[in-house]
mmCIF file of C-alpha atoms in Angstrom:
data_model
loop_
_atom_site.group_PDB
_atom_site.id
_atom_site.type_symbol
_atom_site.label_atom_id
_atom_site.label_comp_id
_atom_site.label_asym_id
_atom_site.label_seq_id
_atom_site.Cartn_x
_atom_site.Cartn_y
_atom_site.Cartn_z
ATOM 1 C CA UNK A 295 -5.835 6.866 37.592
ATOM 2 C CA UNK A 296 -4.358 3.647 38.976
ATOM 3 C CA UNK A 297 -5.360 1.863 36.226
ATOM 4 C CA UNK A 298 -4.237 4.324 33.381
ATOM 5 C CA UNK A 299 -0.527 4.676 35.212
ATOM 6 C CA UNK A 300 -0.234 0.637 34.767
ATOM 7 C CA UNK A 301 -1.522 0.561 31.443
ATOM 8 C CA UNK A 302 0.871 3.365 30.692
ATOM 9 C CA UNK A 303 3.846 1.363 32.184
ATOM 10 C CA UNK A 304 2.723 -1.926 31.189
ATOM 11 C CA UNK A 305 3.064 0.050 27.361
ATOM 12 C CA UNK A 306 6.719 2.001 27.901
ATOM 13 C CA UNK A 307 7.843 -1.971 28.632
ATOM 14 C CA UNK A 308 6.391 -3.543 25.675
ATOM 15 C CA UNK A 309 8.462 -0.803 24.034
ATOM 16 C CA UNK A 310 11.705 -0.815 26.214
ATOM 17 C CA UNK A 311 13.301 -2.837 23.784
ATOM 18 C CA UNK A 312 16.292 -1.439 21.512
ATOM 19 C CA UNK A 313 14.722 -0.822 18.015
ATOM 20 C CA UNK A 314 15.901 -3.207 15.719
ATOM 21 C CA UNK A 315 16.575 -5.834 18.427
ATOM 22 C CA UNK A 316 14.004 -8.921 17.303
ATOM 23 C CA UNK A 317 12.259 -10.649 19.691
ATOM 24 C CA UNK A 318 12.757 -14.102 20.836
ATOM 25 C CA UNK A 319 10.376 -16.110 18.726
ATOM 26 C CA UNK A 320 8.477 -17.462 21.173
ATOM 27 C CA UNK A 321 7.354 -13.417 22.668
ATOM 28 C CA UNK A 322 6.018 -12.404 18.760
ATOM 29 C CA UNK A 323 2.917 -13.621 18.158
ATOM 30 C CA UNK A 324 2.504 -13.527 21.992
ATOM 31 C CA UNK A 325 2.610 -9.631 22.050
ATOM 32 C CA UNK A 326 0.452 -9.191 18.795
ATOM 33 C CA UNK A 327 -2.066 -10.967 20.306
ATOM 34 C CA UNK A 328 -2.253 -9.143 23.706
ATOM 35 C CA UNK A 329 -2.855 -5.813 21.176
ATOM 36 C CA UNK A 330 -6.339 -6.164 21.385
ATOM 37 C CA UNK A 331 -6.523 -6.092 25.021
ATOM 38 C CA UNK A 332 -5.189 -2.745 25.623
ATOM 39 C CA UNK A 333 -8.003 -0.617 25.768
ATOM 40 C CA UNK A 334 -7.933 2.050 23.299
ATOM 41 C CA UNK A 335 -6.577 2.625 20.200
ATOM 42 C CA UNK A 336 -3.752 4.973 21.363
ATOM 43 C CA UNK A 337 -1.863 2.875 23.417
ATOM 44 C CA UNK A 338 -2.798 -0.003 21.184
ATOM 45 C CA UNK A 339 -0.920 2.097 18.169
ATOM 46 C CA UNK A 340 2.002 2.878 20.127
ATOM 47 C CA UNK A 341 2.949 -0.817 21.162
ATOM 48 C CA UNK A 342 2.213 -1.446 17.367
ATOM 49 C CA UNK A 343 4.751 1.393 16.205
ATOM 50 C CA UNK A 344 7.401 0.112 18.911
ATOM 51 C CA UNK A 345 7.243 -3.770 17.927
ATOM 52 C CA UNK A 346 7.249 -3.743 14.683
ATOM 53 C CA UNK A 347 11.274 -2.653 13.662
ATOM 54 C CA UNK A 348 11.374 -6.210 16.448
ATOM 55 C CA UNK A 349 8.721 -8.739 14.527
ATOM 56 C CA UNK A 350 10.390 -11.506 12.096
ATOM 57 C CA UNK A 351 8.899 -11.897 8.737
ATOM 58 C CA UNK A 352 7.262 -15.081 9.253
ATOM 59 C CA UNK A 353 3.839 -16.217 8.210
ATOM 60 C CA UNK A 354 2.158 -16.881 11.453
ATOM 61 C CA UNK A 355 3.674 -13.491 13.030
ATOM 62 C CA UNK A 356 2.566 -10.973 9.794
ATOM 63 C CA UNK A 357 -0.948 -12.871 10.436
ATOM 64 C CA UNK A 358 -1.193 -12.147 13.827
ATOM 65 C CA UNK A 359 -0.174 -8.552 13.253
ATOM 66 C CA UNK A 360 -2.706 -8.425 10.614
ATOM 67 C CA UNK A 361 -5.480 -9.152 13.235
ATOM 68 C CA UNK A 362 -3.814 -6.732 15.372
ATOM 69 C CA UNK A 363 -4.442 -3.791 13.174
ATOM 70 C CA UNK A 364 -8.237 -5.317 12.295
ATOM 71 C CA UNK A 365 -8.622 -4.215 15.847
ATOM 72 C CA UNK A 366 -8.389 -0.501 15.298
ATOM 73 C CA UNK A 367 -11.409 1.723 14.634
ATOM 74 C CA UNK A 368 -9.833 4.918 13.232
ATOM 75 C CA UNK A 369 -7.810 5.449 9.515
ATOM 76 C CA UNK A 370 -5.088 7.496 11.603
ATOM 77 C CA UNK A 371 -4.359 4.707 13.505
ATOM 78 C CA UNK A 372 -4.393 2.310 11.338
ATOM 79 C CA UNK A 373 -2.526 4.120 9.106
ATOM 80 C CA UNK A 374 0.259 4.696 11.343
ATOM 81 C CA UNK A 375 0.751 1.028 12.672
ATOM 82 C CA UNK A 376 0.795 0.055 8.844
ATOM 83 C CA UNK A 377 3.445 2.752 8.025
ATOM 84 C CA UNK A 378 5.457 1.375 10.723
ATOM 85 C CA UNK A 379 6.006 -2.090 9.608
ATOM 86 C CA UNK A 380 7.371 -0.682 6.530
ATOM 87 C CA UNK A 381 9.487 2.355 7.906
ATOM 88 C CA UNK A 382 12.090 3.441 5.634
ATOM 89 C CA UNK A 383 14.693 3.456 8.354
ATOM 90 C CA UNK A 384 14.839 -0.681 7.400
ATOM 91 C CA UNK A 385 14.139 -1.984 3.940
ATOM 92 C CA UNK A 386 11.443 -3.763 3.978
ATOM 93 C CA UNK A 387 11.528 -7.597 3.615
ATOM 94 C CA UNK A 388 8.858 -8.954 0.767
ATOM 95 C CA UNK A 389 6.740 -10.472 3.337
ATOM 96 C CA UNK A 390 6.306 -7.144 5.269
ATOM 97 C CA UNK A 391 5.641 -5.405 2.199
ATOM 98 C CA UNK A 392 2.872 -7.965 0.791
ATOM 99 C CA UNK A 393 1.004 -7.926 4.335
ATOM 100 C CA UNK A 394 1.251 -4.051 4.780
ATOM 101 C CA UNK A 395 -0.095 -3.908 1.525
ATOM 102 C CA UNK A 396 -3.269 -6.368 2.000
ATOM 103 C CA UNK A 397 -3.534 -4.238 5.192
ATOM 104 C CA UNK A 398 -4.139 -1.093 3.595
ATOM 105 C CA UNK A 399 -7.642 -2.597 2.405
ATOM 106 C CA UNK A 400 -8.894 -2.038 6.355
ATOM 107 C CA UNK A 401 -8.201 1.676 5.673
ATOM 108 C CA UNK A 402 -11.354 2.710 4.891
ATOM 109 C CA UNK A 403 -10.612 6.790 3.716
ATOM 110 C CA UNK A 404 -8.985 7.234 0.746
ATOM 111 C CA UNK A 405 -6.362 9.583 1.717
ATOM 112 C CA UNK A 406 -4.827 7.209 4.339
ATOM 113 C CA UNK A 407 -4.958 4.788 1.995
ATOM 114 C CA UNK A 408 -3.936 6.208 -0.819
ATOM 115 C CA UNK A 409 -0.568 7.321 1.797
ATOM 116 C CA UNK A 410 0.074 3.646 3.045
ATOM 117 C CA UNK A 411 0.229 2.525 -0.773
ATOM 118 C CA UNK A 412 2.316 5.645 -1.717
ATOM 119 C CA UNK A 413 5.049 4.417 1.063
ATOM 120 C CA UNK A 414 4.655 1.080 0.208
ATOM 121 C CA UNK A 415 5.445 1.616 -3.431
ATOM 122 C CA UNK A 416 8.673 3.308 -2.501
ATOM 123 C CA UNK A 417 9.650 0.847 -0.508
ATOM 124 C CA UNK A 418 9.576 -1.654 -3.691
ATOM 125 C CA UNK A 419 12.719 -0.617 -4.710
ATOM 126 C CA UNK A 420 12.083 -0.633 -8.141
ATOM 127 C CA UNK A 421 10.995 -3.947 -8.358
ATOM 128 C CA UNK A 422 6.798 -3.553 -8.902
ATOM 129 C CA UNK A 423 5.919 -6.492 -10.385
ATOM 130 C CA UNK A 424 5.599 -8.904 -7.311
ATOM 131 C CA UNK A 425 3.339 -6.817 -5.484
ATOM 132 C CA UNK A 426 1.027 -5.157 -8.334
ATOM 133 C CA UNK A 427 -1.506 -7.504 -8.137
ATOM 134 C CA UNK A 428 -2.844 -6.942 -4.553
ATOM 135 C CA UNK A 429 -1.510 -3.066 -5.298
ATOM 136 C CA UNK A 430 -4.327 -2.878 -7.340
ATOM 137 C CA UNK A 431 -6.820 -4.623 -5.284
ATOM 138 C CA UNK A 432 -6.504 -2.026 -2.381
ATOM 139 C CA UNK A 433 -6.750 0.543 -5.267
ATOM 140 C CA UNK A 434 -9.498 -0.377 -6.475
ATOM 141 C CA UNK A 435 -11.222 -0.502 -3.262
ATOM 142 C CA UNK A 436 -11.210 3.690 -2.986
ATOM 143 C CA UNK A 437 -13.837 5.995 -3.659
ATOM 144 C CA UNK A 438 -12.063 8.922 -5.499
ATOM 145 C CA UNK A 439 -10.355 8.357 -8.816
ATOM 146 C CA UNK A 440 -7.582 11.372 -7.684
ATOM 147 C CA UNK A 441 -6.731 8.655 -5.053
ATOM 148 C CA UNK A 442 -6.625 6.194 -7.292
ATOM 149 C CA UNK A 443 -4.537 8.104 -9.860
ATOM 150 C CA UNK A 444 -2.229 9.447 -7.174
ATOM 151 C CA UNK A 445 -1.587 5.705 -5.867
ATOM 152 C CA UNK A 446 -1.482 3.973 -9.103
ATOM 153 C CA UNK A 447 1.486 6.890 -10.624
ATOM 154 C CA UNK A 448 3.747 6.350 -7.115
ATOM 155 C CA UNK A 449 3.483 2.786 -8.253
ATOM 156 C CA UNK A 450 4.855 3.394 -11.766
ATOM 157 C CA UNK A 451 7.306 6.245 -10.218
ATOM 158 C CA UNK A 452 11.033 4.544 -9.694
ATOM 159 C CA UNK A 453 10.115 1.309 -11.182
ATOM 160 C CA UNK A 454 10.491 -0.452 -14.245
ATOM 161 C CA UNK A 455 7.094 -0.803 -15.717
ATOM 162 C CA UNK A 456 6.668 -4.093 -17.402
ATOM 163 C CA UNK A 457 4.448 -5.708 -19.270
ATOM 164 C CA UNK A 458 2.047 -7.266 -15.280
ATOM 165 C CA UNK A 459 2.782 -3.707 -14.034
ATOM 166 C CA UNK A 460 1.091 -1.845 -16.784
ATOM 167 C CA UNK A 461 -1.624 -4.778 -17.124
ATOM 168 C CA UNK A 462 -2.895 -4.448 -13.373
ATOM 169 C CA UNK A 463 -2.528 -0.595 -14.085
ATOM 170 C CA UNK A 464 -4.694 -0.651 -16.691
ATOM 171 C CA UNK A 465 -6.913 -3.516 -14.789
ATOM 172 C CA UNK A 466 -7.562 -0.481 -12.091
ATOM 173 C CA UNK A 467 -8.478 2.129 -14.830
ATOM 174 C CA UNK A 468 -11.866 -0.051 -15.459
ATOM 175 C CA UNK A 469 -12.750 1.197 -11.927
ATOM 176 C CA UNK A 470 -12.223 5.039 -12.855
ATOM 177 C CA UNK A 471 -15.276 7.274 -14.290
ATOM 178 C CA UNK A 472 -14.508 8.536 -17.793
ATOM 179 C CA UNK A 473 -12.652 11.806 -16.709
ATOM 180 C CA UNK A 474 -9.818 13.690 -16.026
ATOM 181 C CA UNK A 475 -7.731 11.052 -13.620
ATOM 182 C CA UNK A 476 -8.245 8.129 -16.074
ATOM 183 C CA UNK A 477 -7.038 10.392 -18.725
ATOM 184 C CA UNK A 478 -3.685 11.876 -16.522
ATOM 185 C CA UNK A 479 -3.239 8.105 -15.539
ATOM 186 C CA UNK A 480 -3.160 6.374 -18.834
ATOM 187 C CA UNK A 481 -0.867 9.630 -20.424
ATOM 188 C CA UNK A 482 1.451 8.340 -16.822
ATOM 189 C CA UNK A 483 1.909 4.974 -18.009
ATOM 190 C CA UNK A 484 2.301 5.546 -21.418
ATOM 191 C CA UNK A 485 5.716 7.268 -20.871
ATOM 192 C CA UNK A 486 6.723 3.567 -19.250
ATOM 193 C CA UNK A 487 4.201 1.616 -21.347
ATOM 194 C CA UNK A 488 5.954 -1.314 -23.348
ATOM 195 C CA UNK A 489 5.843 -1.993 -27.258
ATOM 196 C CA UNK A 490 3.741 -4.751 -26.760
ATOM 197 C CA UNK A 491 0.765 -4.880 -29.129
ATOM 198 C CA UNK A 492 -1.631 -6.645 -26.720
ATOM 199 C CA UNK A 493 -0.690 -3.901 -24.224
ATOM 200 C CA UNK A 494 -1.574 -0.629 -27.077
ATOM 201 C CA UNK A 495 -4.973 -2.614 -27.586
ATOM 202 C CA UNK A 496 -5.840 -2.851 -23.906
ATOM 203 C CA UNK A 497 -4.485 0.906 -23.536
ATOM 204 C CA UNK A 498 -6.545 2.115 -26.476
ATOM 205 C CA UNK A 499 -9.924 0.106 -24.672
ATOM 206 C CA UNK A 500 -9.220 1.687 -21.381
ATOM 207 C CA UNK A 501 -9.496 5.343 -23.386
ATOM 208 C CA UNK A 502 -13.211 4.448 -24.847
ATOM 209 C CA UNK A 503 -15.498 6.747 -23.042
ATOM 210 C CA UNK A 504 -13.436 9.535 -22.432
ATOM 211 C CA UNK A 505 -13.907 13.133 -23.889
ATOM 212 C CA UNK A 506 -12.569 13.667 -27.753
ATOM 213 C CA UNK A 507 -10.351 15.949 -26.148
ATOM 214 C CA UNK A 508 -9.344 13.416 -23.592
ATOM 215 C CA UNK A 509 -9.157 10.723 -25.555
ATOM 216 C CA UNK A 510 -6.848 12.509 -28.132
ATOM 217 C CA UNK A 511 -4.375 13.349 -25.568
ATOM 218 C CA UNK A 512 -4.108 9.831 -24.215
ATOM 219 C CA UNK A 513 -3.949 8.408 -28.061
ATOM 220 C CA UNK A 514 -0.814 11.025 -28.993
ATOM 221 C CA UNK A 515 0.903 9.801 -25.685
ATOM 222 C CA UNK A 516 1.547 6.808 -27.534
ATOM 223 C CA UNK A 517 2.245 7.989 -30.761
ATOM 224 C CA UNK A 518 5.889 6.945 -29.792
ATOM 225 C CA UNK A 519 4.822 3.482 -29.725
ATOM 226 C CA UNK A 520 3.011 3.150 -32.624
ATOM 227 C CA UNK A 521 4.438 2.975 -36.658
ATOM 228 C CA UNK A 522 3.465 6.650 -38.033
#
């Protein structure tokens, strides 16, 4: 009991601290690194949830978080210190929003994946492009293509879908099984889907396989697109 009442206080003064206030430089990667020391993933989540509003954006600090969050077993917590660092009570910095993302790849379900990636891509702001790339990686990494489709359409939601959006969207259908969620997905992007004839052909490839039924749906999706 002695032990669990100064673990508990030793945790309500790592987060004592007004939110928002950042820490003096030299305390960041200090804390991060004592994460893994606090024994169990509980209290190890809530010092994680309480520093992060406080942690700059630097390199060194978003690595040692990083390898503070490699320390959790569970999704859930996981999950939660991930959601954290990009909270939407503060827009999140590029830096936070690149390293959350590359985080979500230690998630291993799909759901609490799939919900880190949904927040992150709100958090973009509209602005998709600089972090589709490793969007898709973590993507890609999932089981179930309803994850993947659910992920992959917050990405395209609120965003301007150019021309690297819709190529590492259609990069992540070559992961999906012939079915229903790469259909729904491609007929997604083709409502943002640029003229771009390069674009059509890779769209067109990405519907080989599926159902005639499927496949006609995702072809008349672009018939916008095309000359008649």
């Amino acid at each position: 009991p002695g032990r669990a009442r100064a673990r508990s206080a030793g945790r309500a003064g790592w987060a004592a601290r007004p939110p928002h206030r950042p820490l003096a430089a030299a305390r960041r990667r200090e804390l991060l690194e004592l994460v893994p020391t606090l024994k169990g993933d509980f209290d190890r989540r809530e010092v994680m949830v309480a520093l992060s509003p406080q942690l700059s954006d630097e390199r060194a600090v978003m690595s040692a978080w990083q390898q503070a969050v490699r320390g959790f077993s569970g999704d859930f917590d996981k999950r939660t210190a991930i959601a954290a660092l990009i909270d939407e009570d503060h827009e999140a910095a590029p830096e936070r929003l690149r390293t959350a993302i590359a985080a979500s790849g230690m998630v291993n379900g799909d759901f609490d994946r799939r919900t880190v990636l949904e927040a992150a891509a709100h958090q973009m702001r509209g602005d998709a492009a600089p972090y589709a790339a490793v969007y898709v990686d973590a993507v890609r990494g999932m089981s179930g293509d309803f994850d993947r489709r659910s992920a992959l359409t917050a990405l395209m939601d609120g965003t301007r879908v150019d021309r690297e959006v819709a190529l590492q969207v259609l990069r992540a259908t070559s992961g999906m099984s012939p079915g229903f969620d790469r259909a729904e997905l491609l007929i997604a992007l083709a409502e943002h889907l640029p003229a771009d004839p390069e674009l059509l052909a890779q769209y067109r490839q990405a519907a080989r396989g599926l159902s005639t039924h499927d496949r006609g749906r995702v072809e008349s999706a672009i018939d916008h697109l095309t000359p008649s």
